[in-house]
Coordinates of C-alpha atoms in Angstrom, one line a residue:
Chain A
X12 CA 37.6 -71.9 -0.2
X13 CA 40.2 -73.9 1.7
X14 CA 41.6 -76.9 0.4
X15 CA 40.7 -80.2 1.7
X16 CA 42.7 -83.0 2.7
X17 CA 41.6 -86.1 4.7
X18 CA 43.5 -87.9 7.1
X19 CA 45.5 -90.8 7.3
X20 CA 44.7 -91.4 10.9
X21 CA 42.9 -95.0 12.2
X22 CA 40.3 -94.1 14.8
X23 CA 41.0 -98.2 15.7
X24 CA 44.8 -96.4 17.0
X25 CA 43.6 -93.5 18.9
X26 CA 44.2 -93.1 22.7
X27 CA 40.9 -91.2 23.0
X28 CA 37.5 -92.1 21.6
X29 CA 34.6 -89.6 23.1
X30 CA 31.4 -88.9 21.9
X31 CA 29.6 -85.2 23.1
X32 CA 26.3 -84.8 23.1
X33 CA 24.3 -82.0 21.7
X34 CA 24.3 -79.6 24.4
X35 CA 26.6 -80.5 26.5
X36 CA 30.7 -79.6 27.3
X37 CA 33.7 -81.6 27.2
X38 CA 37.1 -80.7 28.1
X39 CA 39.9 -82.7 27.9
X40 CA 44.2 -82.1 28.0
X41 CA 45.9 -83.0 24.5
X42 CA 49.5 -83.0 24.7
X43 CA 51.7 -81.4 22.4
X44 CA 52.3 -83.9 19.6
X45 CA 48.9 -85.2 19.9
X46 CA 46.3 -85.0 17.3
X47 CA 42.9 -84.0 18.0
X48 CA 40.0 -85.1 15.8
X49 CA 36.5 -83.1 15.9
X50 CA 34.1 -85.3 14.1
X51 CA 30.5 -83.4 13.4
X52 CA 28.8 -87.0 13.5
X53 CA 25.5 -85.5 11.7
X54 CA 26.5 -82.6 9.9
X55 CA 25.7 -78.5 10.8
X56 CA 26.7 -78.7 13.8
X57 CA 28.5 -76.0 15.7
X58 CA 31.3 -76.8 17.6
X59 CA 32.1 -74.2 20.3
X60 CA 35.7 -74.4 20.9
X61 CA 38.5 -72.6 23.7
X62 CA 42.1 -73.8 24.3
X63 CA 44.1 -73.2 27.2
X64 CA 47.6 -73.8 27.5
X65 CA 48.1 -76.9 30.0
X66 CA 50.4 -74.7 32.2
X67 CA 49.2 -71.4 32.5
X68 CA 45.5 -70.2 32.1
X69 CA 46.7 -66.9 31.2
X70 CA 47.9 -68.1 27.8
X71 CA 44.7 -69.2 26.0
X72 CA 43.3 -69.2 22.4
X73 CA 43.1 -65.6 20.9
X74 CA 40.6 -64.8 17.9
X75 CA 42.3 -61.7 16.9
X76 CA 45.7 -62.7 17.3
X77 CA 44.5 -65.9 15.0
X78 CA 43.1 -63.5 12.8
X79 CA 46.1 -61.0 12.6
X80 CA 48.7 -63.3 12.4
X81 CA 47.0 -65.7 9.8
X82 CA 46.2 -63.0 7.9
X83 CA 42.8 -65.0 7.5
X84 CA 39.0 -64.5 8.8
X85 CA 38.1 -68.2 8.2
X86 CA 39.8 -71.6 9.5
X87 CA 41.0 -74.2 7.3
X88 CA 44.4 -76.3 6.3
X89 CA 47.0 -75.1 7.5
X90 CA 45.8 -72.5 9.8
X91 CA 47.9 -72.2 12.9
X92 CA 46.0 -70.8 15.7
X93 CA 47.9 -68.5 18.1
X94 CA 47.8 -67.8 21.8
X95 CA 47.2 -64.5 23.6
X96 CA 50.9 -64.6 24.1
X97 CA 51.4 -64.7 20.2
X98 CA 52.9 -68.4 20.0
X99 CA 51.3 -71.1 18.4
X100 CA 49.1 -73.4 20.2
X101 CA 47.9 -75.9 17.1
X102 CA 47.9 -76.4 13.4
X103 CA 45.1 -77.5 11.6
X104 CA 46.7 -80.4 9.9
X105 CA 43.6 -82.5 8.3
X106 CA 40.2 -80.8 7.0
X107 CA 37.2 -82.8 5.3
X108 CA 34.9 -79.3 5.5
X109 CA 36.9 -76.4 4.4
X110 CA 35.9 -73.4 6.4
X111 CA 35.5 -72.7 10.5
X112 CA 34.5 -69.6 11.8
X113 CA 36.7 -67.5 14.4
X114 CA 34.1 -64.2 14.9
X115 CA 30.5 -65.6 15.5
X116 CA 31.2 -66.9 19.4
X117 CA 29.4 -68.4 21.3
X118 CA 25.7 -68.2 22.0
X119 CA 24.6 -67.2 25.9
X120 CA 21.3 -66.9 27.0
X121 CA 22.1 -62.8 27.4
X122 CA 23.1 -62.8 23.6
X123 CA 19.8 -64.9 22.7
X124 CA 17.7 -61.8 24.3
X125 CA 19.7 -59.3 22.0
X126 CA 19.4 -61.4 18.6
X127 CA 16.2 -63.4 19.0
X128 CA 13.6 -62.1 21.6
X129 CA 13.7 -60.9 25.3
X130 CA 11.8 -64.2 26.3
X131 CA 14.9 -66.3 25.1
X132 CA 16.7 -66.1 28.1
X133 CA 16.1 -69.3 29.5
X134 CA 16.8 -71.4 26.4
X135 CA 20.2 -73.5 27.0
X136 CA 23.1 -72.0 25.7
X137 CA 26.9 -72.3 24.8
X138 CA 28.1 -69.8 27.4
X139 CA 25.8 -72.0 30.3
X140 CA 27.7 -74.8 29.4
X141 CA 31.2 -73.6 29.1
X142 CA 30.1 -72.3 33.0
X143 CA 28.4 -75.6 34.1
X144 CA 32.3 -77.1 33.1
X145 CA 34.5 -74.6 34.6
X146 CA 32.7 -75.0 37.8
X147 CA 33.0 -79.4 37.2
X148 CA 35.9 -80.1 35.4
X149 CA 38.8 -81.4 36.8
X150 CA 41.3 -79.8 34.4
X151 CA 39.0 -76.4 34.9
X152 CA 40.0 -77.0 38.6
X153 CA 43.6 -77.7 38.4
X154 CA 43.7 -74.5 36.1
X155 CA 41.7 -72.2 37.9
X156 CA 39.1 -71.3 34.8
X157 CA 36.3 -68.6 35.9
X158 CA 34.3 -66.2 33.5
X159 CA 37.3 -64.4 33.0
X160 CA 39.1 -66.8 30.4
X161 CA 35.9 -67.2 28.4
X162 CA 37.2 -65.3 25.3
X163 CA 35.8 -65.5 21.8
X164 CA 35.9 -68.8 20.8
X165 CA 36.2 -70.9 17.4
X166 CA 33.4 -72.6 15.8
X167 CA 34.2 -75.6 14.1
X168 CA 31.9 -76.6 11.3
X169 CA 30.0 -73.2 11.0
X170 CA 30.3 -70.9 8.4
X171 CA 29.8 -67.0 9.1
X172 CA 30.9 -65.3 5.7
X173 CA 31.9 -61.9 5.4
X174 CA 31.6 -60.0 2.2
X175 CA 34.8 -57.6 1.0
X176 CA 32.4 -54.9 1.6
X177 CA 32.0 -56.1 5.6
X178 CA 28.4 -57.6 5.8
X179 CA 28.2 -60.3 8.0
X180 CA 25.7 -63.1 7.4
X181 CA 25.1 -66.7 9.3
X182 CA 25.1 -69.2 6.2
X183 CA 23.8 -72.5 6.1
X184 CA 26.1 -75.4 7.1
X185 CA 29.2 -76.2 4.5
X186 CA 29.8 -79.7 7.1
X187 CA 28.0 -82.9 6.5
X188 CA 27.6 -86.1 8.6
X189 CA 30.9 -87.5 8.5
X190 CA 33.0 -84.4 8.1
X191 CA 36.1 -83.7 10.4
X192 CA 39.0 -81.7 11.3
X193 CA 42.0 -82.3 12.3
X194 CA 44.4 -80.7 15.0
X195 CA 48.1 -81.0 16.0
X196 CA 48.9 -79.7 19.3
X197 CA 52.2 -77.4 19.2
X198 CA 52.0 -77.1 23.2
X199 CA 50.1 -78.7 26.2
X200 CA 46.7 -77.6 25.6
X201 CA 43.1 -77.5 27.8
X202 CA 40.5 -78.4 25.3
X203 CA 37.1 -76.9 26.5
X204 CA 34.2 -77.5 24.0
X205 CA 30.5 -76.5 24.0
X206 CA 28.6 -79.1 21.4
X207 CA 26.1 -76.2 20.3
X208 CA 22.4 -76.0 21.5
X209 CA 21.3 -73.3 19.3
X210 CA 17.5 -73.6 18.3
X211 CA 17.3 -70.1 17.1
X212 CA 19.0 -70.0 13.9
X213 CA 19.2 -72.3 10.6
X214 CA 23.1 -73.0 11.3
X215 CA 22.2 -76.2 12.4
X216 CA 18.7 -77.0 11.0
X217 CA 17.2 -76.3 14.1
X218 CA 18.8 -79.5 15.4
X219 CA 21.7 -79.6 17.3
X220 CA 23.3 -82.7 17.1
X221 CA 26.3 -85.2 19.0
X222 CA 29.8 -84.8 18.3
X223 CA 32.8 -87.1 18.6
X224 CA 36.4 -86.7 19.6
X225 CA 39.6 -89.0 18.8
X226 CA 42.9 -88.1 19.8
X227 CA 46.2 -89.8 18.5
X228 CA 49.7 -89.5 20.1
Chain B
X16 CA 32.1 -31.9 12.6
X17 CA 29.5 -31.5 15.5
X18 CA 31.1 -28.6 17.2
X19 CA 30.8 -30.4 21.5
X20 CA 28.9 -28.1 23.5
X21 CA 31.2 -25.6 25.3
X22 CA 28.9 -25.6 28.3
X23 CA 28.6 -29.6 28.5
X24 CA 32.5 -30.5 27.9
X25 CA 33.8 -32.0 30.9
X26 CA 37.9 -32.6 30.2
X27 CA 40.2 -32.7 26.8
X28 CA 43.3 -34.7 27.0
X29 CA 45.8 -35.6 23.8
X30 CA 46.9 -39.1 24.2
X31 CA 50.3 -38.9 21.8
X32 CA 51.1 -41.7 19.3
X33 CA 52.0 -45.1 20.4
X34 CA 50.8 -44.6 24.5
X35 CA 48.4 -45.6 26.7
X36 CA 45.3 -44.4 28.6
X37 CA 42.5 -45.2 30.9
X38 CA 39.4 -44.1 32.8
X39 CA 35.8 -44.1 33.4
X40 CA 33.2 -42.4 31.8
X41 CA 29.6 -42.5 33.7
X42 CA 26.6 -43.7 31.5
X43 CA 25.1 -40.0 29.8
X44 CA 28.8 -39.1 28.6
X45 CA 30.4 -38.8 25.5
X46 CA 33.8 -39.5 24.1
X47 CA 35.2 -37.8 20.7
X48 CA 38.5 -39.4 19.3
X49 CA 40.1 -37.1 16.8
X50 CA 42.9 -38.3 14.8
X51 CA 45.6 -35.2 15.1
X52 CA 48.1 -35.9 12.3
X53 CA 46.6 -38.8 10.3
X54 CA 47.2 -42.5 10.4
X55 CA 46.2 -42.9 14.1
X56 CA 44.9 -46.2 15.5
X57 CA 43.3 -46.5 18.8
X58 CA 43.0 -49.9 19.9
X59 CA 40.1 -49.9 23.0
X60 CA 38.9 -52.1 25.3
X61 CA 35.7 -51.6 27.6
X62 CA 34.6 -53.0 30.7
X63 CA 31.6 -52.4 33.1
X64 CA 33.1 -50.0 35.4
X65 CA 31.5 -51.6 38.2
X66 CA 32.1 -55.1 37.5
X67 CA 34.7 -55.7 34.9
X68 CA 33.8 -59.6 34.3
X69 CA 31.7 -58.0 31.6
X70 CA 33.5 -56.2 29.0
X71 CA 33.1 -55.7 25.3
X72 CA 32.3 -58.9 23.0
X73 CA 33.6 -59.0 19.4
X74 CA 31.6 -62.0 18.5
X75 CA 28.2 -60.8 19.9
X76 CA 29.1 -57.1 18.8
X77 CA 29.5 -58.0 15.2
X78 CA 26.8 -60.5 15.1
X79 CA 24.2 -59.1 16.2
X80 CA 24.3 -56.3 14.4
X81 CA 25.1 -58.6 11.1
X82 CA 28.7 -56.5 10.4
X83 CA 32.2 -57.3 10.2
X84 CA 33.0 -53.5 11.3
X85 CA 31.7 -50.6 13.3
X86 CA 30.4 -47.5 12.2
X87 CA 27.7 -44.7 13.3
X88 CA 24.9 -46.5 13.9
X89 CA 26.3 -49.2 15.8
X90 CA 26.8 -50.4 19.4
X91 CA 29.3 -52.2 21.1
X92 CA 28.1 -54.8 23.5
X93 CA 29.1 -56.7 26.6
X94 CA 28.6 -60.2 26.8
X95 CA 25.9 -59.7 28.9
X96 CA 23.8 -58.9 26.3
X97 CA 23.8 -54.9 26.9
X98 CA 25.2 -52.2 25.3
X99 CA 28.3 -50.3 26.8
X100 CA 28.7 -47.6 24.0
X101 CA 27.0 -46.2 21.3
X102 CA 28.9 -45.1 18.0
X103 CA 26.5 -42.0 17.7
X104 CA 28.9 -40.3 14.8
X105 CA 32.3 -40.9 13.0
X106 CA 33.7 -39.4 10.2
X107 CA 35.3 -42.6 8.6
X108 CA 32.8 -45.8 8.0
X109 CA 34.9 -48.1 9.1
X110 CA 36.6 -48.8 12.3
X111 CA 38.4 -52.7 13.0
X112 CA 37.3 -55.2 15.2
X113 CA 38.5 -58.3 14.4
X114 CA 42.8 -58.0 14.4
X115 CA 43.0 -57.3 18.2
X116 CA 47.2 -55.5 19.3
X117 CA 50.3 -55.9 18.6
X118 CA 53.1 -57.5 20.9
X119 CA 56.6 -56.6 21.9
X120 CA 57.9 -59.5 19.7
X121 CA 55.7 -58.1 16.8
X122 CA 56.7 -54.8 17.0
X123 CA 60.7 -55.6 17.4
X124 CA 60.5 -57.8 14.5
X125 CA 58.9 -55.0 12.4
X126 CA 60.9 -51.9 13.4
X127 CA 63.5 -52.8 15.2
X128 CA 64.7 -52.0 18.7
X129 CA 63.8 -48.5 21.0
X130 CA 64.2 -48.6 24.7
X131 CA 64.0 -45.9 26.9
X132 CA 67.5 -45.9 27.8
X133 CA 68.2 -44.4 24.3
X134 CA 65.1 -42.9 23.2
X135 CA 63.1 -41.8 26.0
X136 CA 59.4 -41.4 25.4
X137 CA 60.1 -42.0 21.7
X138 CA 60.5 -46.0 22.3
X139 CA 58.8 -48.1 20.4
X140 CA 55.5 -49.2 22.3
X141 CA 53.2 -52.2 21.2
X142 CA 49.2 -52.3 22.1
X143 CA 49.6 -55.3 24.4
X144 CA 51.7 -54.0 26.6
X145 CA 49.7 -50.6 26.5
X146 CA 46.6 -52.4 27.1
X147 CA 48.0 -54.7 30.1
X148 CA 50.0 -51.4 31.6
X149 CA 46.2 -49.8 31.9
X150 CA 44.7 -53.3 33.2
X151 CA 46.6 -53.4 35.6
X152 CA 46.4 -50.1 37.4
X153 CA 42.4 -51.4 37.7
X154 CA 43.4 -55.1 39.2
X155 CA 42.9 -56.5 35.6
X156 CA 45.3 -58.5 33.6
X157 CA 45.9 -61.2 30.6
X158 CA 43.4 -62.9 31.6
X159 CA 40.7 -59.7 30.8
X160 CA 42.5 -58.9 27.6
X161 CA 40.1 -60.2 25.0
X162 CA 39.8 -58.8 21.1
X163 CA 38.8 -55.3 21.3
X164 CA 38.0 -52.2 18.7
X165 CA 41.0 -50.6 16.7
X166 CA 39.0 -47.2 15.8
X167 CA 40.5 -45.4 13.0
X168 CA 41.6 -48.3 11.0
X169 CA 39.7 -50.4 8.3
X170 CA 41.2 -53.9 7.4
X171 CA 39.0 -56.1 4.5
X172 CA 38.6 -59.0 3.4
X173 CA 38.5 -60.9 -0.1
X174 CA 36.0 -63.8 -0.9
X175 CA 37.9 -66.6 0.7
X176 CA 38.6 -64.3 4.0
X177 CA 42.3 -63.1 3.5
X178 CA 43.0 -59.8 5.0
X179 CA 44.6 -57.0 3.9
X180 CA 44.7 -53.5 5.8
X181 CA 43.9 -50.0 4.0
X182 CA 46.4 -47.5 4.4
X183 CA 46.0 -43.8 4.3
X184 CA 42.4 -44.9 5.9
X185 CA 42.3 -42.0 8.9
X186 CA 43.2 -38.7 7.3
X187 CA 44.6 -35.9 10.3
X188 CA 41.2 -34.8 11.6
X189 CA 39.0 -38.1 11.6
X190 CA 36.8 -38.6 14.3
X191 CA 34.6 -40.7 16.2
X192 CA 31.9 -40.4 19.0
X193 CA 31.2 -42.6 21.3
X194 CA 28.1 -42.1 24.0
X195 CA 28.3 -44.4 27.0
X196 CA 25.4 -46.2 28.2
X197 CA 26.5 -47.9 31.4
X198 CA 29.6 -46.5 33.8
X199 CA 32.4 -47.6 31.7
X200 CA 35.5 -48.6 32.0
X201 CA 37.7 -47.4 28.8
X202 CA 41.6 -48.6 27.9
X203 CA 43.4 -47.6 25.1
X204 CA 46.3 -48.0 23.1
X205 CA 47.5 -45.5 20.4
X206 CA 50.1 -48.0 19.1
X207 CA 49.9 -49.0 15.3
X208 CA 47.3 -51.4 14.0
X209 CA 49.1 -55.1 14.0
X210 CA 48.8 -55.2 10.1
X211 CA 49.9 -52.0 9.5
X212 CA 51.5 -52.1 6.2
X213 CA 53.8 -49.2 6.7
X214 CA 57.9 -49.7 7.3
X215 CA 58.7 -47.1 9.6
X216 CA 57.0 -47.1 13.6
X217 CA 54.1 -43.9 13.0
X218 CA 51.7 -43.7 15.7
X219 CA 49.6 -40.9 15.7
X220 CA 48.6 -38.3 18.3
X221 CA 45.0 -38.7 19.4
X222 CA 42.6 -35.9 21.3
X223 CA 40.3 -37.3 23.3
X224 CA 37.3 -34.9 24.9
X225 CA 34.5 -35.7 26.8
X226 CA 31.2 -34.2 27.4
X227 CA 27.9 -34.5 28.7
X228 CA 25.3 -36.1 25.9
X229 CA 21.8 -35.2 24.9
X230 CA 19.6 -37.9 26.4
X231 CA 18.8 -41.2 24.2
X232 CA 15.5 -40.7 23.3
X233 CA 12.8 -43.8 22.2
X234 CA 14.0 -42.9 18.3
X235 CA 17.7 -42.5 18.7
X236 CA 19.2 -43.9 15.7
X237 CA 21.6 -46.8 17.9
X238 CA 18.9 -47.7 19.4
X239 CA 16.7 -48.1 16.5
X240 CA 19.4 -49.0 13.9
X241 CA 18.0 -52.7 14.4
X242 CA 15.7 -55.1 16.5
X243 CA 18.9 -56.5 18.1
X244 CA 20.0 -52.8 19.0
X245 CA 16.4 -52.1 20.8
X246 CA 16.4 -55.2 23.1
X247 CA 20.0 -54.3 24.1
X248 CA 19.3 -51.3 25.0
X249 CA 16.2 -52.4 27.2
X250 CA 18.5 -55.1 28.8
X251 CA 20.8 -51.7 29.5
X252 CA 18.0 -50.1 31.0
X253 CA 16.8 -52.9 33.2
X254 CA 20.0 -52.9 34.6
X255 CA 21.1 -49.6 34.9
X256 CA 17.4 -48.8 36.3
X257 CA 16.1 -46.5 34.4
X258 CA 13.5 -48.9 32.4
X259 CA 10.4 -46.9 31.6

């Protein structure tokens, strides 16, 4: 387990003070320098997060380089997560939680049919809302986000272990009401987020639930 | 090792250590990938052939099928939620999908300088590059590299999630089948695994050879390996039209 440190940060300071609902995206531009707080207001929930670099869409958040380079399946302190183009776009520089997942993705209604049942398909989804922003967003816009950059994704808050002999399980929740983690960009960065709706699985009791966002220069 | 049918093989082709390859293979083929020497990796990517928007997903591949690797058995799915190949045999258990390609940086730190100009064809390569070389002959680029499968190599994890990569995993020989269930677009780099543990530069030669498959019947074992696997398939179906 990752070791936890808490922050020194006042949310009475920051420049940004957001709260997501369950369900719904949010995208925002944190420059480099800033510090991004993801606050899981509630506990288990699931945090769907992408990062873009401010200047070029190309360059965007990359699971497996994060993986590779970290040398690391899970996110905690001190994980420094890496762009497609190998440089690093942010360093997790506060955790309350200990563990965020960088393999389980994001939920769509196609991957609800596989996992749960055919008839899922029309239950709302992570992947409908990271489209229902890059078609509304203005910094999707200015970009130029389609399907395209939607890559695998980090979850904040969720915990998908893996065992050394490569089983892969959805656990309950380690995050609690209150719990947070911190981020300090290294670049310009696109923050697109998709505040979990997942009904289908006990990773967030069945209740997905509001999120909040602080950012301090 | 399933001898291929002589009278269904369609083409053989050796893709030599540390190069690039692409092409399509039409739903009803197979591809074998047999490690020539020993200590290959073949990092792949696949797209829908006929609308490369979708194109392999790690998460939902490895989720849904509730494993960190790939193995016979298993499938690898689009995010679409269908299922663009099926691992129908493989001679190793393992095969990496989490570490994704090396870069040029990676590889220049690691083992030094090659260019052309001095070495010819025997210049250091790295699997980014091969993969966007290929991409790009299709109108594809960066933006439709996403994590993909590094067959051939097996890289595992402790209890708090620190990697570390198995050498000597792929002995010369090692093979894996892959049967395509949609028209596929397939990419792939035979550059070393980016945690490869080993000092000097040692891609390995790879054979590829296709052929015509047997027909996936109601109890083929992808298909049935799991629920998941069943309504994938049936998405695969409804789309390629052939649903029953």
């Amino acid at each position: 387990m990752s070791k936890l440190l808490e922050s020194t940060l006042n949310p009475a300071h920051a420049v940004l003070d957001q709260t997501c609902l369950a369900g719904e995206p949010w995208m925002a531009t944190v420059r480099a320098g800033q510090t991004l707080r993801i606050l899981d207001l509630e506990g288990n929930q699931a945090v769907d997060t992408l990062f873009y670099s401010a200047l070029d869409a190309q360059e965007r958040y990359s699971a497996a380089d994060t993986i590779a380079r970290n040398g690391q399946l899970y996110l905690g302190l001190g994980s420094r997560l890496y762009s497609s183009a190998g440089r690093v776009m942010l360093s997790i520089t506060a955790d309350t939680c200990g563990r965020h997942d960088t393999l389980g993705g994001a939920c769509s209604s196609e991957s609800n049919t596989v996992r749960y049942a055919l008839d899922k398909r029309a239950m709302h989804s992570c992947r409908d809302s990271f489209m229902h922003a890059i078609c509304h967003c203005h910094e999707a816009g200015v970009l130029g986000l389609g399907k395209r950059d939607i890559a695998p994704n980090i979850n904040f808050f969720m915990n998908v272990p893996v065992t050394p002999e490569g089983h892969l399980s959805f656990a309950d929740g380690i995050s609690g009401a209150g719990k947070y983690v911190e981020l300090k960009a290294e670049m310009d960065v696109v923050v697109l987020i998709s505040n979990c709706p997942q009904l289908n699985n006990p990773c967030n009791g069945y209740n997905p639930t509001p999120i909040r966002l602080l950012v301090w220069d | 090792m399933n001898a291929i049918p002589a009278d269904r093989l369609l083409w053989e082709e050796s893709l030599p250590g540390g190069n690039h390859w692409s092409g399509r293979l039409r739903r009803g083929t197979a591809l074998r990938l047999t490690d020539l020497q020993g200590g290959a990796n073949v990092s792949a990517l696949f797209y829908n052939a006929g609308q490369p928007l979708e194109r392999y997903s790690m998460p939902d591949t490895l989720k849904s099928q509730h494993t960190g690797f790939l193995t016979a058995g298993h499938v690898c799915q689009s995010d679409m939620g269908r299922v663009l190949c099926s691992i129908t045999a493989d001679s190793l258990g393992w095969h990496d999908s989490w570490c994704g390609v090396s870069d040029a940086a990676m590889v220049l730190a690691r083992y030094g300088e090659k260019r052309y100009q001095q070495h010819r064809n025997a210049m250091h390569r790295n699997g980014r590059d091969n993969l966007l070389i290929e991409l790009a002959k299709w109108g594809l680029g960066a933006r439709d590299l996403v994590p993909g499968v590094n067959f051939f190599s097996k890289v595992v994890p402790d209890a708090d999630g620190a990697l570390s990569h198995v050498g000597g995993h792929s002995v010369a020989g090692s093979f894996v089948d892959l049967r395509f269930e949609m028209d596929t677009l397939v990419v792939l780099s035979s550059a070393p695994h980016p945690l490869d543990a080993r000092a000097d530069y040692a891609p390995a030669d790879v054979q590829l050879a296709a052929w015509r498959a047997d027909p996936v019947g109601a109890d083929d074992a992808c298909r049935t390996q799991c629920p998941q696997n069943g309504r994938a398939f049936t998405n695969t179906e409804r789309y390629c039209g052939a649903a029953a």
